[in-house]
């Protein structure tokens, strides 16, 4: 009996499970069918595709219209500016060619680019100023005569002022030591003439040319020589003495001021900054020329030798120079006064 009860209690359970599996439409009541899900997905995709196509077509039309407007505007601007651009380029080219021509002309050193510094003495000024009148042209040249002190003026001095460079008084040199027993303290002030001339502030200067009051400058030859060198570099141009003994006693690397020498503007500027200190370091030197050379050595600038700078010491040597026809600057003492016109006329030919 117990076995029957057990069988009867288990049978309904088996019947429910079997009955549930045996009903074919049971799943259709609990979840949607596969076809419905497929149609729903297709509808969403189709709607999305239509939306994207409409969005893309709208943006494209806007971009096309904008690009067309931009291109048409650019083409209009280019076409309108072609003529003005070509005209501007042509004018710029003409201006450039004119500036280039002006630059070429400016590169040539002229007499306007040179300032002379002339060392003179108040004791000998009355006689020596006549030498300066030979070559100096006030309307064409710039320069200064440097004296040790003021000189008394006479009635004839008014006419001389029109024929001579302006006269300046050198600065004092009492603070500089000088121990050479054979020389004179005037060498100190003469060596500072280039620096003092620079401090006057002359404009558009390329070269400072130094000489004595009895130095005759042949201007055309001088300018021809200076044009060989770059005035923007440091140059110390001059020549040796005609005396071999002088060159041995002093130096073969020193420009002798009697024949004149030239200093470029950059070098003069550098010299003016250190020359006073340089002079104090060499109190035993004899003259102004060797003091100048000492300062050039400290600046690291050697002498550039030009044989046309001559310091004439005897009449025989003058004849030799004439034969070579190389004289640019000549030192003419009082014994050669009668020959001054002949010298200049000969060298200008």
GROMACS .gro file of N, CA and C in nm, residues 219-305:
model
  261
  219UNK      N    1   9.694  11.437  -5.356
  219UNK     CA    2   9.563  11.386  -5.319
  219UNK      C    3   9.515  11.274  -5.411
  220UNK      N    4   9.528  11.290  -5.541
  220UNK     CA    5   9.478  11.190  -5.634
  220UNK      C    6   9.542  11.054  -5.609
  221UNK      N    7   9.673  11.055  -5.588
  221UNK     CA    8   9.744  10.930  -5.562
  221UNK      C    9   9.704  10.871  -5.426
  222UNK      N   10   9.684  10.957  -5.330
  222UNK     CA   11   9.646  10.911  -5.197
  222UNK      C   12   9.510  10.840  -5.202
  223UNK      N   13   9.412  10.900  -5.267
  223UNK     CA   14   9.279  10.839  -5.277
  223UNK      C   15   9.286  10.708  -5.353
  224UNK      N   16   9.367  10.704  -5.457
  224UNK     CA   17   9.381  10.581  -5.535
  224UNK      C   18   9.434  10.467  -5.447
  225UNK      N   19   9.525  10.497  -5.357
  225UNK     CA   20   9.579  10.395  -5.268
  225UNK      C   21   9.475  10.352  -5.164
  226UNK      N   22   9.406  10.446  -5.105
  226UNK     CA   23   9.308  10.413  -5.001
  226UNK      C   24   9.193  10.329  -5.055
  227UNK      N   25   9.160  10.345  -5.182
  227UNK     CA   26   9.052  10.266  -5.240
  227UNK      C   27   9.086  10.118  -5.250
  228UNK      N   28   9.209  10.085  -5.236
  228UNK     CA   29   9.251   9.945  -5.243
  228UNK      C   30   9.210   9.868  -5.118
  229UNK      N   31   9.178   9.937  -5.010
  229UNK     CA   32   9.158   9.871  -4.882
  229UNK      C   33   9.015   9.891  -4.832
  230UNK      N   34   8.971   9.795  -4.753
  230UNK     CA   35   8.837   9.800  -4.694
  230UNK      C   36   8.841   9.891  -4.572
  231UNK      N   37   8.771  10.003  -4.581
  231UNK     CA   38   8.775  10.100  -4.472
  231UNK      C   39   8.702  10.053  -4.347
  232UNK      N   40   8.626   9.945  -4.358
  232UNK     CA   41   8.556   9.892  -4.242
  232UNK      C   42   8.643   9.797  -4.160
  233UNK      N   43   8.761   9.768  -4.209
  233UNK     CA   44   8.857   9.686  -4.136
  233UNK      C   45   8.964   9.775  -4.073
  234UNK      N   46   9.043   9.716  -3.984
  234UNK     CA   47   9.149   9.791  -3.916
  234UNK      C   48   9.275   9.792  -4.003
  235UNK      N   49   9.312   9.911  -4.049
  235UNK     CA   50   9.431   9.926  -4.132
  235UNK      C   51   9.518  10.040  -4.081
  236UNK      N   52   9.647  10.011  -4.081
  236UNK     CA   53   9.752  10.106  -4.043
  236UNK      C   54   9.848  10.109  -4.161
  237UNK      N   55   9.834  10.209  -4.248
  237UNK     CA   56   9.902  10.211  -4.377
  237UNK      C   57  10.008  10.321  -4.378
  238UNK      N   58  10.127  10.285  -4.418
  238UNK     CA   59  10.236  10.381  -4.427
  238UNK      C   60  10.358  10.314  -4.488
  239UNK      N   61  10.471  10.375  -4.466
  239UNK     CA   62  10.594  10.320  -4.521
  239UNK      C   63  10.711  10.351  -4.429
  240UNK      N   64  10.823  10.292  -4.463
  240UNK     CA   65  10.944  10.307  -4.384
  240UNK      C   66  11.016  10.437  -4.417
  241UNK      N   67  11.123  10.459  -4.347
  241UNK     CA   68  11.208  10.574  -4.378
  241UNK      C   69  11.299  10.539  -4.495
  242UNK      N   70  11.340  10.643  -4.569
  242UNK     CA   71  11.438  10.621  -4.675
  242UNK      C   72  11.576  10.593  -4.619
  243UNK      N   73  11.594  10.617  -4.489
  243UNK     CA   74  11.723  10.596  -4.424
  243UNK      C   75  11.728  10.456  -4.363
  244UNK      N   76  11.824  10.378  -4.407
  244UNK     CA   77  11.839  10.242  -4.353
  244UNK      C   78  11.877  10.248  -4.205
  245UNK      N   79  11.958  10.345  -4.167
  245UNK     CA   80  11.999  10.357  -4.027
  245UNK      C   81  11.880  10.390  -3.937
  246UNK      N   82  11.792  10.475  -3.985
  246UNK     CA   83  11.672  10.505  -3.907
  246UNK      C   84  11.586  10.381  -3.888
  247UNK      N   85  11.572  10.303  -3.992
  247UNK     CA   86  11.492  10.181  -3.981
  247UNK      C   87  11.555  10.082  -3.882
  248UNK      N   88  11.688  10.077  -3.880
  248UNK     CA   89  11.754   9.988  -3.784
  248UNK      C   90  11.735  10.040  -3.642
  249UNK      N   91  11.750  10.170  -3.625
  249UNK     CA   92  11.743  10.228  -3.490
  249UNK      C   93  11.600  10.222  -3.436
  250UNK      N   94  11.504  10.250  -3.521
  250UNK     CA   95  11.365  10.250  -3.475
  250UNK      C   96  11.299  10.116  -3.508
  251UNK      N   97  11.249  10.101  -3.630
  251UNK     CA   98  11.181   9.976  -3.663
  251UNK      C   99  11.156   9.970  -3.813
  252UNK      N  100  11.154   9.847  -3.863
  252UNK     CA  101  11.113   9.824  -4.002
  252UNK      C  102  10.962   9.799  -4.011
  253UNK      N  103  10.893   9.802  -3.897
  253UNK     CA  104  10.748   9.782  -3.897
  253UNK      C  105  10.672   9.904  -3.852
  254UNK      N  106  10.734  10.021  -3.868
  254UNK     CA  107  10.674  10.146  -3.821
  254UNK      C  108  10.651  10.241  -3.937
  255UNK      N  109  10.537  10.306  -3.939
  255UNK     CA  110  10.510  10.409  -4.039
  255UNK      C  111  10.572  10.540  -3.991
  256UNK      N  112  10.651  10.602  -4.076
  256UNK     CA  113  10.716  10.728  -4.040
  256UNK      C  114  10.623  10.844  -4.074
  257UNK      N  115  10.593  10.923  -3.971
  257UNK     CA  116  10.495  11.030  -3.986
  257UNK      C  117  10.537  11.139  -4.081
  258UNK      N  118  10.667  11.155  -4.104
  258UNK     CA  119  10.711  11.257  -4.199
  258UNK      C  120  10.659  11.231  -4.338
  259UNK      N  121  10.645  11.104  -4.374
  259UNK     CA  122  10.588  11.068  -4.504
  259UNK      C  123  10.438  11.050  -4.498
  260UNK      N  124  10.382  11.062  -4.379
  260UNK     CA  125  10.237  11.047  -4.361
  260UNK      C  126  10.196  10.902  -4.347
  261UNK      N  127  10.086  10.880  -4.284
  261UNK     CA  128  10.028  10.745  -4.276
  261UNK      C  129   9.876  10.759  -4.262
  262UNK      N  130   9.807  10.650  -4.291
  262UNK     CA  131   9.660  10.648  -4.289
  262UNK      C  132   9.611  10.543  -4.192
  263UNK      N  133   9.505  10.576  -4.121
  263UNK     CA  134   9.443  10.485  -4.025
  263UNK      C  135   9.294  10.478  -4.056
  264UNK      N  136   9.242  10.358  -4.069
  264UNK     CA  137   9.099  10.342  -4.096
  264UNK      C  138   9.017  10.384  -3.974
  265UNK      N  139   8.891  10.415  -4.000
  265UNK     CA  140   8.805  10.464  -3.892
  265UNK      C  141   8.788  10.362  -3.778
  266UNK      N  142   8.763  10.233  -3.807
  266UNK     CA  143   8.752  10.138  -3.695
  266UNK      C  144   8.877  10.132  -3.610
  267UNK      N  145   8.993  10.141  -3.674
  267UNK     CA  146   9.117  10.138  -3.596
  267UNK      C  147   9.134  10.264  -3.514
  268UNK      N  148   9.100  10.378  -3.571
  268UNK     CA  149   9.109  10.504  -3.495
  268UNK      C  150   9.016  10.501  -3.374
  269UNK      N  151   8.900  10.440  -3.392
  269UNK     CA  152   8.806  10.430  -3.280
  269UNK      C  153   8.861  10.341  -3.170
  270UNK      N  154   8.920  10.228  -3.209
  270UNK     CA  155   8.980  10.139  -3.109
  270UNK      C  156   9.101  10.205  -3.043
  271UNK      N  157   9.177  10.279  -3.119
  271UNK     CA  158   9.295  10.346  -3.066
  271UNK      C  159   9.257  10.452  -2.962
  272UNK      N  160   9.153  10.526  -2.988
  272UNK     CA  161   9.114  10.634  -2.897
  272UNK      C  162   9.072  10.581  -2.760
  273UNK      N  163   9.027  10.456  -2.754
  273UNK     CA  164   8.982  10.399  -2.628
  273UNK      C  165   9.097  10.355  -2.538
  274UNK      N  166   9.213  10.329  -2.597
  274UNK     CA  167   9.322  10.274  -2.517
  274UNK      C  168   9.454  10.349  -2.528
  275UNK      N  169   9.459  10.454  -2.609
  275UNK     CA  170   9.588  10.515  -2.637
  275UNK      C  171   9.650  10.582  -2.514
  276UNK      N  172   9.571  10.648  -2.433
  276UNK     CA  173   9.628  10.715  -2.316
  276UNK      C  174   9.693  10.615  -2.221
  277UNK      N  175   9.630  10.501  -2.201
  277UNK     CA  176   9.690  10.397  -2.118
  277UNK      C  177   9.813  10.339  -2.186
  278UNK      N  178   9.807  10.325  -2.317
  278UNK     CA  179   9.921  10.271  -2.392
  278UNK      C  180  10.042  10.364  -2.381
  279UNK      N  181  10.020  10.494  -2.395
  279UNK     CA  182  10.132  10.589  -2.389
  279UNK      C  183  10.201  10.585  -2.253
  280UNK      N  184  10.125  10.566  -2.148
  280UNK     CA  185  10.184  10.563  -2.015
  280UNK      C  186  10.274  10.441  -1.994
  281UNK      N  187  10.255  10.339  -2.073
  281UNK     CA  188  10.337  10.218  -2.058
  281UNK      C  189  10.470  10.229  -2.130
  282UNK      N  190  10.490  10.332  -2.213
  282UNK     CA  191  10.614  10.343  -2.290
  282UNK      C  192  10.675  10.482  -2.274
  283UNK      N  193  10.719  10.520  -2.155
  283UNK     CA  194  10.772  10.655  -2.136
  283UNK      C  195  10.911  10.674  -2.198
  284UNK      N  196  10.981  10.564  -2.228
  284UNK     CA  197  11.119  10.577  -2.277
  284UNK      C  198  11.128  10.587  -2.428
  285UNK      N  199  11.019  10.577  -2.499
  285UNK     CA  200  11.025  10.587  -2.644
  285UNK      C  201  11.061  10.728  -2.687
  286UNK      N  202  11.116  10.738  -2.808
  286UNK     CA  203  11.171  10.866  -2.855
  286UNK      C  204  11.062  10.960  -2.907
  287UNK      N  205  10.992  10.919  -3.011
  287UNK     CA  206  10.903  11.011  -3.080
  287UNK      C  207  10.758  10.966  -3.080
  288UNK      N  208  10.679  11.031  -3.165
  288UNK     CA  209  10.537  10.999  -3.175
  288UNK      C  210  10.512  10.876  -3.262
  289UNK      N  211  10.598  10.856  -3.362
  289UNK     CA  212  10.576  10.744  -3.453
  289UNK      C  213  10.591  10.609  -3.383
  290UNK      N  214  10.697  10.595  -3.301
  290UNK     CA  215  10.716  10.467  -3.232
  290UNK      C  216  10.612  10.447  -3.122
  291UNK      N  217  10.560  10.554  -3.066
  291UNK     CA  218  10.449  10.538  -2.971
  291UNK      C  219  10.323  10.490  -3.043
  292UNK      N  220  10.300  10.543  -3.161
  292UNK     CA  221  10.187  10.496  -3.241
  292UNK      C  222  10.203  10.348  -3.276
  293UNK      N  223  10.323  10.310  -3.314
  293UNK     CA  224  10.347  10.170  -3.348
  293UNK      C  225  10.329  10.079  -3.227
  294UNK      N  226  10.371  10.125  -3.109
  294UNK     CA  227  10.354  10.044  -2.988
  294UNK      C  228  10.207  10.017  -2.959
  295UNK      N  229  10.123  10.119  -2.977
  295UNK     CA  230   9.980  10.100  -2.955
  295UNK      C  231   9.919  10.010  -3.061
  296UNK      N  232   9.967  10.022  -3.184
  296UNK     CA  233   9.917   9.933  -3.289
  296UNK      C  234   9.953   9.788  -3.260
  297UNK      N  235  10.073   9.768  -3.205
  297UNK     CA  236  10.113   9.632  -3.170
  297UNK      C  237  10.024   9.575  -3.061
  298UNK      N  238   9.985   9.657  -2.964
  298UNK     CA  239   9.895   9.610  -2.859
  298UNK      C  240   9.757   9.578  -2.916
  299UNK      N  241   9.716   9.649  -3.017
  299UNK     CA  242   9.587   9.621  -3.081
  299UNK      C  243   9.596   9.504  -3.179
  300UNK      N  244   9.718   9.459  -3.208
  300UNK     CA  245   9.736   9.348  -3.300
  300UNK      C  246   9.723   9.385  -3.446
  301UNK      N  247   9.751   9.510  -3.480
  301UNK     CA  248   9.738   9.557  -3.619
  301UNK      C  249   9.878   9.586  -3.673
  302UNK      N  250   9.925   9.511  -3.771
  302UNK     CA  251  10.057   9.537  -3.827
  302UNK      C  252  10.054   9.650  -3.929
  303UNK      N  253  10.170   9.695  -3.965
  303UNK     CA  254  10.182   9.799  -4.067
  303UNK      C  255  10.157   9.741  -4.206
  304UNK      N  256  10.068   9.804  -4.280
  304UNK     CA  257  10.048   9.772  -4.421
  304UNK      C  258  10.135   9.867  -4.502
  305UNK      N  259  10.234   9.815  -4.567
  305UNK     CA  260  10.334   9.899  -4.632
  305UNK      C  261  10.288   9.941  -4.771
   0.00000   0.00000   0.00000
